Coordinates of C-alpha atoms in Angstrom, one line a residue:
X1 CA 0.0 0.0 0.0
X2 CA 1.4 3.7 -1.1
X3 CA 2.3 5.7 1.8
X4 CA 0.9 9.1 2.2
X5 CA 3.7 12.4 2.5
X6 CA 3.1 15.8 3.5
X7 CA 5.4 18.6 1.5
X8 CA 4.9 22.4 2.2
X9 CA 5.6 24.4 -0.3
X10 CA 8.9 27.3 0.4
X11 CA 9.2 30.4 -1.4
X12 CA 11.1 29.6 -4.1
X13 CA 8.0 27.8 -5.8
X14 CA 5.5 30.3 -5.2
X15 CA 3.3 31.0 -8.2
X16 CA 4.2 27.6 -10.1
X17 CA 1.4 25.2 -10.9
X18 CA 0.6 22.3 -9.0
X19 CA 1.8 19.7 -11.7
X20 CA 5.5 21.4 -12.4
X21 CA 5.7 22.0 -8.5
X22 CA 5.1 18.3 -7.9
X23 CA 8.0 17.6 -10.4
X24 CA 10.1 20.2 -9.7
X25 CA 9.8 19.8 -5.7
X26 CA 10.9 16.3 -6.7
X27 CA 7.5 14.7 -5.0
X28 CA 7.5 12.5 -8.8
X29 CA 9.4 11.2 -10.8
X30 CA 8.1 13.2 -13.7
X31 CA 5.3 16.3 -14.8
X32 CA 2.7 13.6 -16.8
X33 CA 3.0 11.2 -13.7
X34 CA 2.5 14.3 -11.4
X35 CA -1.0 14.9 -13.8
X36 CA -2.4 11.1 -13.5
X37 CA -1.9 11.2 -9.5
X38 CA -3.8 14.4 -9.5
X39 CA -6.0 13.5 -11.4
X40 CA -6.7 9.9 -10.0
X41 CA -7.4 12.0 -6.2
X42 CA -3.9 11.4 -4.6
X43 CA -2.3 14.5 -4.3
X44 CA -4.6 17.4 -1.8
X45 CA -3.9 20.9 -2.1
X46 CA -5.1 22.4 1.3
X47 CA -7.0 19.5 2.3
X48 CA -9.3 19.9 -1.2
X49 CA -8.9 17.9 -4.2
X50 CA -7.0 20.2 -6.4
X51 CA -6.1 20.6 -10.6
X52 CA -3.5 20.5 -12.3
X53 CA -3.6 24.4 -13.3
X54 CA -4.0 25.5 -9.3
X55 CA -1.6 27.8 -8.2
X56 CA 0.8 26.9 -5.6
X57 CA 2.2 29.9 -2.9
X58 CA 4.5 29.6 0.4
X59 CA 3.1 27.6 3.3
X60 CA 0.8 25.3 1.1
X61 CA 0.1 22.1 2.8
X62 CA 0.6 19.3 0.0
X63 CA -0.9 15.6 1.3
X64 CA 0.2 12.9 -1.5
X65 CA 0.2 9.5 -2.1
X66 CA 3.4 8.0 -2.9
X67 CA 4.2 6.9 -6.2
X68 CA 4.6 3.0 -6.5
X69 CA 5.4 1.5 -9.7
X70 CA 4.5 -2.3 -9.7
X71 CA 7.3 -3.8 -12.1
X72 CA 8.1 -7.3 -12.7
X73 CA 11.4 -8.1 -14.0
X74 CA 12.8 -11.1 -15.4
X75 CA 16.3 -10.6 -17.1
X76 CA 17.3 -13.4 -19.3
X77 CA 21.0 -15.0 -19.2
X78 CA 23.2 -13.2 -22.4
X79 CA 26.8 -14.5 -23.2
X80 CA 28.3 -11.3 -23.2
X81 CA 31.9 -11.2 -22.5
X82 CA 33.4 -9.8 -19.6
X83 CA 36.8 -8.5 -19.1
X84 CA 37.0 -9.2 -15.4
X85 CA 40.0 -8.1 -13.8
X86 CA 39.5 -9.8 -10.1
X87 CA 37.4 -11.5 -8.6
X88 CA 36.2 -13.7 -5.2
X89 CA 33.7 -15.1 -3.7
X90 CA 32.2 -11.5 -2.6
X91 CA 33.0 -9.1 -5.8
X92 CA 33.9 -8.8 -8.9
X93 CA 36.2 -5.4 -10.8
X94 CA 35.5 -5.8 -14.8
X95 CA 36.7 -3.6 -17.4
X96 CA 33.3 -2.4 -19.1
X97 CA 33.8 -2.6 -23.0
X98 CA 32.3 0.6 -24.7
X99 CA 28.6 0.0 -25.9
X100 CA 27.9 -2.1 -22.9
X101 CA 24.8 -0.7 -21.0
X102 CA 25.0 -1.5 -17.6
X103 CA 21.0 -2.6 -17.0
X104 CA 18.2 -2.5 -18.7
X105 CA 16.4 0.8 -19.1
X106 CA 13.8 2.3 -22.0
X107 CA 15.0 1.1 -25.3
X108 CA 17.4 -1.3 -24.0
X109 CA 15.6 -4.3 -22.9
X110 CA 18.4 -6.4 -22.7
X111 CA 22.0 -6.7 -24.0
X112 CA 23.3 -5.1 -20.9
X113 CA 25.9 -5.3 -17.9
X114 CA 23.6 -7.3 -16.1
X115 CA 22.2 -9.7 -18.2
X116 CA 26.1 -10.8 -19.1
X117 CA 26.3 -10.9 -14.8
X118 CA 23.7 -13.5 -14.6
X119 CA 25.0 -15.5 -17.5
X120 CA 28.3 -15.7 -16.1
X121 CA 27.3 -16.4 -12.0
X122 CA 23.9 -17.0 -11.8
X123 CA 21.4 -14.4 -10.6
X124 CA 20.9 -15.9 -7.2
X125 CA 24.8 -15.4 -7.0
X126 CA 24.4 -11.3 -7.3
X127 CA 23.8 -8.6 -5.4
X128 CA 20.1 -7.1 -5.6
X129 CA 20.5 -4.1 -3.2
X130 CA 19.4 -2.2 -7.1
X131 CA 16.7 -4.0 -7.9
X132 CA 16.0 -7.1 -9.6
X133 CA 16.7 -5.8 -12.8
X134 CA 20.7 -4.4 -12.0
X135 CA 21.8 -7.5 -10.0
X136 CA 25.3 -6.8 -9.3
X137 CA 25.1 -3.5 -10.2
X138 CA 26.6 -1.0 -7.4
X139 CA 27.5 1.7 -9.4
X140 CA 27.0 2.5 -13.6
X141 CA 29.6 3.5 -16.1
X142 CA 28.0 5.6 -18.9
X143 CA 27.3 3.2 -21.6
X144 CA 29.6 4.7 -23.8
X145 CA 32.2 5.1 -21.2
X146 CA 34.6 2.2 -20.6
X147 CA 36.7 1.2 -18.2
X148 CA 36.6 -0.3 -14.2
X149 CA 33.4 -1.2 -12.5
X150 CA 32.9 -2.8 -9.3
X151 CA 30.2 -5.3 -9.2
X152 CA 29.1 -7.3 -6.4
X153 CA 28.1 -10.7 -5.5
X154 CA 25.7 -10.1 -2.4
X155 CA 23.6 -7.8 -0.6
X156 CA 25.7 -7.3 2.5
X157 CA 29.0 -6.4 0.2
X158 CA 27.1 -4.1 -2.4
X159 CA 25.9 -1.8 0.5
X160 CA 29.1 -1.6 2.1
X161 CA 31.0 -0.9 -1.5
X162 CA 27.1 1.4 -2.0
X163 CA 27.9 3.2 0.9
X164 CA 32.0 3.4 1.0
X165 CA 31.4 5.5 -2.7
X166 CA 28.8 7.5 -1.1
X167 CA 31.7 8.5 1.4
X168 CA 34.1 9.0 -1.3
X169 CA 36.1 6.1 0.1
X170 CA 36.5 4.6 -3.5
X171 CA 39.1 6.5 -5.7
X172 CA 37.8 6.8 -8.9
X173 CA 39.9 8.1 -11.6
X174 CA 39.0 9.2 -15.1
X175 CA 41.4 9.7 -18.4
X176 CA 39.2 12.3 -20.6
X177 CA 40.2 14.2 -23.7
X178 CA 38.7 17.6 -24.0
X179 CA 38.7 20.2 -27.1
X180 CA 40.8 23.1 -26.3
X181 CA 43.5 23.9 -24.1
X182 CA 43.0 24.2 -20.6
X183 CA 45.5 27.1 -18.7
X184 CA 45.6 25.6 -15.2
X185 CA 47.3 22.6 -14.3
X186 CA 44.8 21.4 -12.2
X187 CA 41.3 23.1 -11.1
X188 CA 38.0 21.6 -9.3
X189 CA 34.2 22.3 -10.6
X190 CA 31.7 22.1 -7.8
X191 CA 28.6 23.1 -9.8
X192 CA 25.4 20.7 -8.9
X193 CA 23.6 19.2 -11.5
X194 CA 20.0 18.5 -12.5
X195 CA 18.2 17.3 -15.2
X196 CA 17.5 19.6 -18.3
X197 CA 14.0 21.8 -18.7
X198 CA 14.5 21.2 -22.5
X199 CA 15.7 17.6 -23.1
X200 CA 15.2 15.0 -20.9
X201 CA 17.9 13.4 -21.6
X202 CA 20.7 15.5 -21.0
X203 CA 21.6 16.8 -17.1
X204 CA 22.8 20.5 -16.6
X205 CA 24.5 22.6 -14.4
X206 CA 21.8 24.2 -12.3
X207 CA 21.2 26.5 -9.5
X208 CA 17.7 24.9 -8.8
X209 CA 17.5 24.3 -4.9
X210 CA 16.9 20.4 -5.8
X211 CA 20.4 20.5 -7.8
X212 CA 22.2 17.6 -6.4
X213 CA 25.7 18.8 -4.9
X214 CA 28.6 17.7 -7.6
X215 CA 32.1 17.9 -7.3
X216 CA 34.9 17.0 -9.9
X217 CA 38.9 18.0 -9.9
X218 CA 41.1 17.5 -12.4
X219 CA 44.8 17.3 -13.9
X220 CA 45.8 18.1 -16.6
X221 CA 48.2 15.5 -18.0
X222 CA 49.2 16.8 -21.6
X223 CA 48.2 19.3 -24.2
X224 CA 48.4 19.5 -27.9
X225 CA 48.7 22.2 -30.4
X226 CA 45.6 23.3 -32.1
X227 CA 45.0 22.5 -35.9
X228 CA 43.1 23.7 -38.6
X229 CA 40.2 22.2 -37.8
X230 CA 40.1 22.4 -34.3
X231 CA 41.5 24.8 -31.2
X232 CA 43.6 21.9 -29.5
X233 CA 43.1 19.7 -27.1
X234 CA 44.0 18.5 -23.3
X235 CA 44.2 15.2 -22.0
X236 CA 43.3 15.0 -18.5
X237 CA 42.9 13.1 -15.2
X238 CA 39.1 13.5 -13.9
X239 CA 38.4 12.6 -10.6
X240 CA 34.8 11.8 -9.3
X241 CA 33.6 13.2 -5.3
X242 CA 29.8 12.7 -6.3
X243 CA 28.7 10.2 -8.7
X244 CA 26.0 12.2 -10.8
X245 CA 24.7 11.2 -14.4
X246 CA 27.0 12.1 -16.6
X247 CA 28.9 14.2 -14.2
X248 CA 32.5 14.5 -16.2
X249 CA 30.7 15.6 -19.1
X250 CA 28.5 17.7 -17.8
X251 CA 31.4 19.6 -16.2
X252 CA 33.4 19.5 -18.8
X253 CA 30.8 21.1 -20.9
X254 CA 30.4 23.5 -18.1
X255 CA 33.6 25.4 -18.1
X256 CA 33.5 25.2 -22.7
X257 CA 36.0 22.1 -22.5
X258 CA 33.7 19.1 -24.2
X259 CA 34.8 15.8 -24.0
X260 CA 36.1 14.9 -27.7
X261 CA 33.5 12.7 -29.3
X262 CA 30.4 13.3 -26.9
X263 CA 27.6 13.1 -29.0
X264 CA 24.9 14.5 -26.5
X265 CA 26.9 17.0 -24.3
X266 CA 29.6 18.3 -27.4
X267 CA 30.5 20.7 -29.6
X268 CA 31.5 18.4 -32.9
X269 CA 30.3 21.5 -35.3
X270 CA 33.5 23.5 -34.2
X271 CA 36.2 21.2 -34.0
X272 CA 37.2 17.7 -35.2
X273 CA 36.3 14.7 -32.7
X274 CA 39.4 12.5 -34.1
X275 CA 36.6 10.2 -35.7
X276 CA 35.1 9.0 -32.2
X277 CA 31.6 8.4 -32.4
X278 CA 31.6 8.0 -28.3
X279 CA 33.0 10.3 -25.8
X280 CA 36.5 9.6 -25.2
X281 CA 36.2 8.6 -21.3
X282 CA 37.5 6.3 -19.5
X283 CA 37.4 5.0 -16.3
X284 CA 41.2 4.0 -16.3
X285 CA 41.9 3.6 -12.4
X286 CA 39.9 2.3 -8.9
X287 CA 41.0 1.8 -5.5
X288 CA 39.3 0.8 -2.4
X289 CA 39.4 -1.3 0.7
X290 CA 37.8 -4.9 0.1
X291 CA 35.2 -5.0 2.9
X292 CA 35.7 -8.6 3.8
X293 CA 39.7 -9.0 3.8
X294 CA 40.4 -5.2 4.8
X295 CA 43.1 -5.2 2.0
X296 CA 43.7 -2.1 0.1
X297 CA 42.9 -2.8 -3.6
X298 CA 43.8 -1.1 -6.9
X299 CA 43.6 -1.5 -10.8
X300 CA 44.4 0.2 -13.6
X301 CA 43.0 -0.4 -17.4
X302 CA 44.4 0.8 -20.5
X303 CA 43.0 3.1 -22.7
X304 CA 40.9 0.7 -25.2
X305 CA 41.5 0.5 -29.2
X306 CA 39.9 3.3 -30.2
X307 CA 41.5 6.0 -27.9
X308 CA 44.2 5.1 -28.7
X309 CA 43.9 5.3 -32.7
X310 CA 42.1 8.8 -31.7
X311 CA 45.0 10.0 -30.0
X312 CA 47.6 8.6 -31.5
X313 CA 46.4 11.3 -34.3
X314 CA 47.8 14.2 -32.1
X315 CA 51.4 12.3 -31.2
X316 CA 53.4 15.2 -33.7
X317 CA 51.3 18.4 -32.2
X318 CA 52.3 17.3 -28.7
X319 CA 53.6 20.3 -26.5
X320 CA 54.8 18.6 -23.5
X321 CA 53.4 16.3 -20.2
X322 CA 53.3 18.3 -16.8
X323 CA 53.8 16.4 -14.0
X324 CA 51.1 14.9 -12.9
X325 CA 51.3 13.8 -16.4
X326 CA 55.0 11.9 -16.5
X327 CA 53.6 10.2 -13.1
X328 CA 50.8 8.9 -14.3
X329 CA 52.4 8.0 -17.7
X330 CA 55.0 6.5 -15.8
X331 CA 52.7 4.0 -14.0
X332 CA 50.6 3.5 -17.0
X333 CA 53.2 2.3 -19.1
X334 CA 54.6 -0.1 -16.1
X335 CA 50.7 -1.5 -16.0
X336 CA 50.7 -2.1 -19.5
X337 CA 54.3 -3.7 -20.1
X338 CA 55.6 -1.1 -22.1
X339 CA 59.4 -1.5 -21.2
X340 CA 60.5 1.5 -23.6
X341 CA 60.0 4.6 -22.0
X342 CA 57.7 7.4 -23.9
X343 CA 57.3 10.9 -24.0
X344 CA 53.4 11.4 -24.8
X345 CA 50.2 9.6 -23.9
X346 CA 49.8 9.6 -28.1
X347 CA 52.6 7.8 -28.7
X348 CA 51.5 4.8 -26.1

């Protein structure tokens, strides 16, 4: 049975209508869903059934059912491949491939993350702490992001890992190519983020007061001198303190630094993408303390096959590593068994 919730309405939403308060406030998930609970009798405005046009202003008493969904999920087994860098009997760090979704979700009915998970251990061997249609899903990769991904094999271990990333306990470290050249070695965008007014699909920088708190930093690892075509890029180190939707991207977009090859958040009418058709993220290093043998863990994972051909185009307009940048080369080219020391991330 739905519970029933009281809101008030603050100052900052005086004057909106009921339905786009009810969204806005964050009371549902969406404005159409907002319409058929008022409409259906389970919202109250004042104690009286209201519409959908009423006018809501500060101190308004809001009484409304809770929105329950009934969905009944049953993911079939798909042999998918998995690049699974460790595993035991309580989790599991895989290297996503690009492409791979990481559950199901509207248009994608299957082909994901977790249908591979149940192929490979069975879906009574996963956690559920998601729902039954992410088991073993903890956290999500983009689907066109690749790279690490902790997965987990119980309930008990995926809130711990839920929780230790909620407490930024798990170091989580991007590589990102961005169009431009970015001055500052390093620098740290704490903008929050909320979905778009216009397209539904895309999140924004927002000063709305339901804005979720988001915080990235970054290094910059390299640049490269700008073409004909384009005004130059960066290659950088992105690293995550909240774990929004698309939170690099948005960011990046935020301070007029797209990611090369982002479809939804770039710019690819102004300067070449180095023939990516996906963003060139990657989620190349994660660390954290196992919750069951209190061991320190880390992994790195190499840029796949088609960052590297993408950058590997920039390897003679190269102006020089800082750093941050001949560190984390340094450790990078140890990971990958490259014995012959290099002088640019394009010529790995």
């Amino acid at each position: 049975m739905a519970r029933k919730l009281s809101n008030t309405v603050s100052d900052l939403y005086a004057g909106m209508r009921l339905d786009s308060y009810l969204f806005e406030a964050g009371l549902y998930p969406t404005r159409s869903k907002a319409v058929k609970q008022i409409e259906a009798g389970k919202v109250f405005l004042n104690g009286k059934e209201p519409t959908k046009k009423d006018i809501v202003n500060e101190g308004d008493l809001i009484i409304y059912e809770e929105l329950v969904e009934e969905t009944h999920v049953y993911l079939e087994p798909e042999d998918i491949p998995l690049e699974v860098y460790y595993e035991d009997d309580d989790l599991l760090v895989i290297n996503k491939q690009p492409g791979l979704i990481c559950h199901p979700s509207p248009g994608h009915p299957g082909g994901t993350l977790s249908n591979a998970l149940i192929y490979h251990y069975g879906r009574e061997n996963l956690a559920h702490i998601q729902g039954d249609d992410r088991p073993g899903i903890v956290h999500r990769l983009d689907g066109d992001t690749s790279g690490l991904m902790l997965c987990a094999k119980n309930d008990e271990v995926g809130y711990i890992l839920q929780d230790e990333i909620r407490r930024r306990n798990v170091n989580r470290k991007y590589l990102c190519l961005v169009h431009g050249n970015i001055a500052s070695d390093t620098g740290l965008i704490d903008a929050p983020i909320f979905r778009s007014d216009k397209n539904r699909t895309r999140m924004q920088v927002s000063d709305k007061p339901q804005a979720r708190s988001s915080v990235t930093t970054f290094n910059v690892l390299e640049r490269f001198e700008s073409g004909l075509k384009d005004n130059g890029f960066t290659l950088v180190e992105c690293k995550l303190y909240s774990g929004r939707t698309h939170q690099i991207r948005v960011h990046m977009e935020y301070i007029n630094h797209w990611v090369v090859g982002d479809q939804t958040y770039g710019n690819p009418g102004k300067s070449s993408n180095l023939g990516l058709c996906r963003q060139f993220l990657h989620s190349y290093f994660i660390e954290f303390q196992h919750p069951c043998i209190n061991d320190t863990l880390s992994f790195m994972a190499p840029l796949p096959d088609d960052l590297i051909q993408a950058i590997s185009q920039l390897a003679d307009r190269r102006i020089g590593l800082t750093e941050r940048g001949h560190e984390v080369l340094a450790a990078y080219q140890e990971n990958c068994g490259i014995t012959e020391e290099r002088e640019s991330f394009a010529l790995v």
